[in-house]
Amino acid sequence: MKILMVCLGNICRSPLAEGILKHKLGDDYFVDSAGTINYHEGSHPDERSIRTATKNGIDISRQKSRPITKSDFDKFDLIFCMDKNNYKDVLKLADDSQKHKVRLILDNELEVPDPYFGGIDGFDKVYQMLDESCEIIAEKIKNNTI
Ligand code: 4NP
């Protein structure tokens, strides 16, 4: 099972989601992340995301931003998007037969808010939301119920 986390820049939210889900799933699964834009390609995660992850015992400092590509839809089984704009942009790249792999990471149409232009507490909030949703996702993946 291979899981891809997607946000806009792949420097704030999806690197955290990647780190958290990896931490919960362990080495038997492949977890990666990507952005819908290539503006930050090659950059490490935002310092604030790195700090928030570190505080929670997770090291995301070696990740590097990359844009999502068409080949990701073949490679990955599940693609989780942080907000509705990401979801819309990702779906545009998918063939019809691949669209079922694309999901919003939160249930009930909720979104993980973009923390980029805010303060550090926005990152803590994002961390909590992702930790809760990744806990549910990890359980479902392990139980084969997703
Ligand atoms: P992310 O946050 O999508 O969670 O990585 C952002 C990163 C960069 C920008 C916006 C959001 N930006 O405008 O460059």
PDB file of C-alpha atoms and ligand atoms in Angstrom:
ATOM      1  CA  MET A   1       0.000   0.000   0.000  1.00  0.00           C
ATOM      2  CA  LYS A   2       1.422   3.383  -1.079  1.00  0.00           C
ATOM      3  CA  ILE A   3      -0.013   6.656   0.178  1.00  0.00           C
ATOM      4  CA  LEU A   4       0.599  10.182  -1.121  1.00  0.00           C
ATOM      5  CA  MET A   5      -0.189  13.360   0.861  1.00  0.00           C
ATOM      6  CA  VAL A   6      -0.837  16.512  -1.182  1.00  0.00           C
ATOM      7  CA  CYS A   7      -1.077  20.244  -0.406  1.00  0.00           C
ATOM      8  CA  LEU A   8      -0.271  23.390  -2.387  1.00  0.00           C
ATOM      9  CA  GLY A   9       3.442  23.999  -1.827  1.00  0.00           C
ATOM     10  CA  ASN A  10       4.525  20.705  -0.222  1.00  0.00           C
ATOM     11  CA  ILE A  11       6.416  22.626   2.451  1.00  0.00           C
ATOM     12  CA  CYS A  12       3.888  23.061   5.315  1.00  0.00           C
ATOM     13  CA  ARG A  13       0.938  20.652   5.541  1.00  0.00           C
ATOM     14  CA  SER A  14       1.690  17.588   3.412  1.00  0.00           C
ATOM     15  CA  PRO A  15       5.253  17.147   4.789  1.00  0.00           C
ATOM     16  CA  LEU A  16       3.677  16.999   8.268  1.00  0.00           C
ATOM     17  CA  ALA A  17       1.030  14.558   7.034  1.00  0.00           C
ATOM     18  CA  GLU A  18       3.751  12.397   5.466  1.00  0.00           C
ATOM     19  CA  GLY A  19       5.828  12.385   8.662  1.00  0.00           C
ATOM     20  CA  ILE A  20       2.866  11.652  10.930  1.00  0.00           C
ATOM     21  CA  LEU A  21       1.438   8.802   8.833  1.00  0.00           C
ATOM     22  CA  LYS A  22       4.902   7.251   8.344  1.00  0.00           C
ATOM     23  CA  HIS A  23       5.390   7.375  12.094  1.00  0.00           C
ATOM     24  CA  LYS A  24       2.063   5.615  12.696  1.00  0.00           C
ATOM     25  CA  LEU A  25       2.415   2.994   9.953  1.00  0.00           C
ATOM     26  CA  GLY A  26       6.077   2.024  10.240  1.00  0.00           C
ATOM     27  CA  ASP A  27       8.271   0.611   7.491  1.00  0.00           C
ATOM     28  CA  ASP A  28       5.801  -1.776   5.866  1.00  0.00           C
ATOM     29  CA  TYR A  29       4.143   1.041   3.938  1.00  0.00           C
ATOM     30  CA  PHE A  30       5.404   3.694   1.543  1.00  0.00           C
ATOM     31  CA  VAL A  31       4.282   7.240   2.361  1.00  0.00           C
ATOM     32  CA  ASP A  32       5.294  10.296   0.325  1.00  0.00           C
ATOM     33  CA  SER A  33       4.059  13.865  -0.243  1.00  0.00           C
ATOM     34  CA  ALA A  34       3.818  16.356  -3.099  1.00  0.00           C
ATOM     35  CA  GLY A  35       2.443  19.794  -3.973  1.00  0.00           C
ATOM     36  CA  THR A  36       0.097  20.984  -6.676  1.00  0.00           C
ATOM     37  CA  ILE A  37       2.586  23.779  -7.547  1.00  0.00           C
ATOM     38  CA  ASN A  38       6.312  23.469  -8.233  1.00  0.00           C
ATOM     39  CA  TYR A  39       7.253  26.836  -6.723  1.00  0.00           C
ATOM     40  CA  HIS A  40       9.139  25.303  -3.770  1.00  0.00           C
ATOM     41  CA  GLU A  41      10.583  22.314  -5.640  1.00  0.00           C
ATOM     42  CA  GLY A  42      13.746  21.022  -3.949  1.00  0.00           C
ATOM     43  CA  SER A  43      13.160  22.992  -0.727  1.00  0.00           C
ATOM     44  CA  HIS A  44      13.050  21.395   2.690  1.00  0.00           C
ATOM     45  CA  PRO A  45       9.847  21.860   4.711  1.00  0.00           C
ATOM     46  CA  ASP A  46       9.052  25.240   6.255  1.00  0.00           C
ATOM     47  CA  GLU A  47      11.001  25.757   9.504  1.00  0.00           C
ATOM     48  CA  ARG A  48       7.729  26.027  11.411  1.00  0.00           C
ATOM     49  CA  SER A  49       6.578  22.608  10.182  1.00  0.00           C
ATOM     50  CA  ILE A  50       9.953  21.105  11.043  1.00  0.00           C
ATOM     51  CA  ARG A  51       9.780  22.613  14.541  1.00  0.00           C
ATOM     52  CA  THR A  52       6.207  21.448  15.128  1.00  0.00           C
ATOM     53  CA  ALA A  53       7.086  17.921  14.025  1.00  0.00           C
ATOM     54  CA  THR A  54      10.246  17.857  16.164  1.00  0.00           C
ATOM     55  CA  LYS A  55       8.224  18.917  19.203  1.00  0.00           C
ATOM     56  CA  ASN A  56       6.129  15.806  18.635  1.00  0.00           C
ATOM     57  CA  GLY A  57       9.074  13.471  18.127  1.00  0.00           C
ATOM     58  CA  ILE A  58       8.980  13.338  14.327  1.00  0.00           C
ATOM     59  CA  ASP A  59      11.826  14.339  12.006  1.00  0.00           C
ATOM     60  CA  ILE A  60      10.680  15.757   8.666  1.00  0.00           C
ATOM     61  CA  SER A  61      13.784  17.886   8.047  1.00  0.00           C
ATOM     62  CA  ARG A  62      15.175  15.760   5.219  1.00  0.00           C
ATOM     63  CA  GLN A  63      12.047  15.845   3.075  1.00  0.00           C
ATOM     64  CA  LYS A  64      12.162  17.862  -0.153  1.00  0.00           C
ATOM     65  CA  SER A  65       9.278  19.532  -1.953  1.00  0.00           C
ATOM     66  CA  ARG A  66       8.195  18.182  -5.321  1.00  0.00           C
ATOM     67  CA  PRO A  67       5.158  18.716  -7.539  1.00  0.00           C
ATOM     68  CA  ILE A  68       2.661  15.896  -8.102  1.00  0.00           C
ATOM     69  CA  THR A  69       2.988  14.213 -11.511  1.00  0.00           C
ATOM     70  CA  LYS A  70       0.763  12.036 -13.685  1.00  0.00           C
ATOM     71  CA  SER A  71       2.860   8.972 -12.806  1.00  0.00           C
ATOM     72  CA  ASP A  72       1.898   9.371  -9.127  1.00  0.00           C
ATOM     73  CA  PHE A  73      -1.613   8.190 -10.001  1.00  0.00           C
ATOM     74  CA  ASP A  74      -0.216   4.834 -11.144  1.00  0.00           C
ATOM     75  CA  LYS A  75       2.301   4.538  -8.347  1.00  0.00           C
ATOM     76  CA  PHE A  76       0.071   5.368  -5.350  1.00  0.00           C
ATOM     77  CA  ASP A  77      -3.023   3.578  -4.045  1.00  0.00           C
ATOM     78  CA  LEU A  78      -4.408   6.508  -2.066  1.00  0.00           C
ATOM     79  CA  ILE A  79      -3.890  10.249  -2.531  1.00  0.00           C
ATOM     80  CA  PHE A  80      -5.009  12.477   0.352  1.00  0.00           C
ATOM     81  CA  CYS A  81      -5.569  16.195  -0.257  1.00  0.00           C
ATOM     82  CA  MET A  82      -5.460  18.819   2.504  1.00  0.00           C
ATOM     83  CA  ASP A  83      -8.164  21.163   1.173  1.00  0.00           C
ATOM     84  CA  LYS A  84     -10.793  21.423  -1.522  1.00  0.00           C
ATOM     85  CA  ASN A  85      -8.616  23.441  -3.883  1.00  0.00           C
ATOM     86  CA  ASN A  86      -5.885  20.800  -3.690  1.00  0.00           C
ATOM     87  CA  TYR A  87      -8.544  18.130  -4.275  1.00  0.00           C
ATOM     88  CA  LYS A  88      -9.885  19.919  -7.348  1.00  0.00           C
ATOM     89  CA  ASP A  89      -6.385  20.466  -8.767  1.00  0.00           C
ATOM     90  CA  VAL A  90      -5.351  16.861  -8.177  1.00  0.00           C
ATOM     91  CA  LEU A  91      -8.528  15.494  -9.756  1.00  0.00           C
ATOM     92  CA  LYS A  92      -7.825  17.543 -12.893  1.00  0.00           C
ATOM     93  CA  LEU A  93      -4.594  15.583 -13.399  1.00  0.00           C
ATOM     94  CA  ALA A  94      -6.167  12.159 -12.853  1.00  0.00           C
ATOM     95  CA  ASP A  95      -7.595   9.907 -15.550  1.00  0.00           C
ATOM     96  CA  ASP A  96     -11.180   8.837 -14.905  1.00  0.00           C
ATOM     97  CA  SER A  97     -10.060   5.386 -13.776  1.00  0.00           C
ATOM     98  CA  GLN A  98      -7.722   6.935 -11.170  1.00  0.00           C
ATOM     99  CA  LYS A  99     -10.097   9.439  -9.573  1.00  0.00           C
ATOM    100  CA  HIS A 100     -11.262   6.960  -6.917  1.00  0.00           C
ATOM    101  CA  LYS A 101      -7.799   7.099  -5.349  1.00  0.00           C
ATOM    102  CA  VAL A 102      -8.131  10.804  -4.571  1.00  0.00           C
ATOM    103  CA  ARG A 103      -9.661  11.786  -1.217  1.00  0.00           C
ATOM    104  CA  LEU A 104      -9.950  14.763   1.120  1.00  0.00           C
ATOM    105  CA  ILE A 105      -7.915  13.916   4.228  1.00  0.00           C
ATOM    106  CA  LEU A 106     -10.654  15.087   6.624  1.00  0.00           C
ATOM    107  CA  ASP A 107     -14.203  13.750   6.678  1.00  0.00           C
ATOM    108  CA  ASN A 108     -17.360  15.778   6.297  1.00  0.00           C
ATOM    109  CA  GLU A 109     -15.926  18.225   3.777  1.00  0.00           C
ATOM    110  CA  LEU A 110     -13.590  19.705   6.411  1.00  0.00           C
ATOM    111  CA  GLU A 111     -10.261  21.196   5.297  1.00  0.00           C
ATOM    112  CA  VAL A 112      -6.774  21.453   6.776  1.00  0.00           C
ATOM    113  CA  PRO A 113      -6.231  25.234   6.707  1.00  0.00           C
ATOM    114  CA  ASP A 114      -3.151  26.643   4.979  1.00  0.00           C
ATOM    115  CA  PRO A 115      -0.876  27.882   7.830  1.00  0.00           C
ATOM    116  CA  TYR A 116       1.754  29.515   5.577  1.00  0.00           C
ATOM    117  CA  PHE A 117       0.849  33.159   6.158  1.00  0.00           C
ATOM    118  CA  GLY A 118      -0.034  32.796   9.864  1.00  0.00           C
ATOM    119  CA  GLY A 119       1.821  32.222  13.121  1.00  0.00           C
ATOM    120  CA  ILE A 120       3.203  29.131  14.792  1.00  0.00           C
ATOM    121  CA  ASP A 121      -0.110  28.267  16.486  1.00  0.00           C
ATOM    122  CA  GLY A 122      -1.564  27.627  13.033  1.00  0.00           C
ATOM    123  CA  PHE A 123       1.028  24.878  12.650  1.00  0.00           C
ATOM    124  CA  ASP A 124       0.110  23.351  16.021  1.00  0.00           C
ATOM    125  CA  LYS A 125      -3.535  23.321  14.963  1.00  0.00           C
ATOM    126  CA  VAL A 126      -2.639  21.691  11.625  1.00  0.00           C
ATOM    127  CA  TYR A 127      -0.549  19.116  13.485  1.00  0.00           C
ATOM    128  CA  GLN A 128      -3.446  18.181  15.773  1.00  0.00           C
ATOM    129  CA  MET A 129      -5.878  17.854  12.856  1.00  0.00           C
ATOM    130  CA  LEU A 130      -3.429  15.698  10.894  1.00  0.00           C
ATOM    131  CA  ASP A 131      -2.556  13.571  13.895  1.00  0.00           C
ATOM    132  CA  GLU A 132      -6.224  12.743  14.457  1.00  0.00           C
ATOM    133  CA  SER A 133      -6.992  12.013  10.819  1.00  0.00           C
ATOM    134  CA  CYS A 134      -3.800   9.998  10.296  1.00  0.00           C
ATOM    135  CA  GLU A 135      -4.629   7.887  13.348  1.00  0.00           C
ATOM    136  CA  ILE A 136      -7.933   6.918  11.729  1.00  0.00           C
ATOM    137  CA  ILE A 137      -6.328   6.407   8.309  1.00  0.00           C
ATOM    138  CA  ALA A 138      -3.534   4.244   9.766  1.00  0.00           C
ATOM    139  CA  GLU A 139      -6.033   2.015  11.578  1.00  0.00           C
ATOM    140  CA  LYS A 140      -8.112   1.602   8.418  1.00  0.00           C
ATOM    141  CA  ILE A 141      -5.044   0.802   6.325  1.00  0.00           C
ATOM    142  CA  LYS A 142      -3.814  -1.791   8.822  1.00  0.00           C
ATOM    143  CA  ASN A 143      -7.282  -3.361   8.987  1.00  0.00           C
ATOM    144  CA  ASN A 144      -7.754  -3.240   5.219  1.00  0.00           C
ATOM    145  CA  THR A 145     -10.939  -1.230   5.586  1.00  0.00           C
ATOM    146  CA  ILE A 146     -10.059   1.785   3.465  1.00  0.00           C
TER     147      ILE A 146
HETATM  148  P1  4NP B   1       1.443  24.232   2.022  1.00  0.00           P
HETATM  149  O1  4NP B   1       1.564  25.771   2.387  1.00  0.00           O
HETATM  150  O2  4NP B   1       0.527  24.142   0.806  1.00  0.00           O
HETATM  151  O3  4NP B   1       0.800  23.638   3.232  1.00  0.00           O
HETATM  152  O4  4NP B   1       2.832  23.730   1.749  1.00  0.00           O
HETATM  153  C1  4NP B   1       1.931  26.758   1.463  1.00  0.00           C
HETATM  154  C2  4NP B   1       3.224  26.882   1.065  1.00  0.00           C
HETATM  155  C3  4NP B   1       3.599  27.888   0.177  1.00  0.00           C
HETATM  156  C4  4NP B   1       2.640  28.749  -0.302  1.00  0.00           C
HETATM  157  C5  4NP B   1       1.332  28.626   0.098  1.00  0.00           C
HETATM  158  C6  4NP B   1       0.976  27.619   0.966  1.00  0.00           C
HETATM  159  N1  4NP B   1       3.013  29.777  -1.181  1.00  0.00           N
HETATM  160  O5  4NP B   1       2.147  30.613  -1.504  1.00  0.00           O
HETATM  161  O6  4NP B   1       4.167  29.818  -1.628  1.00  0.00           O
END
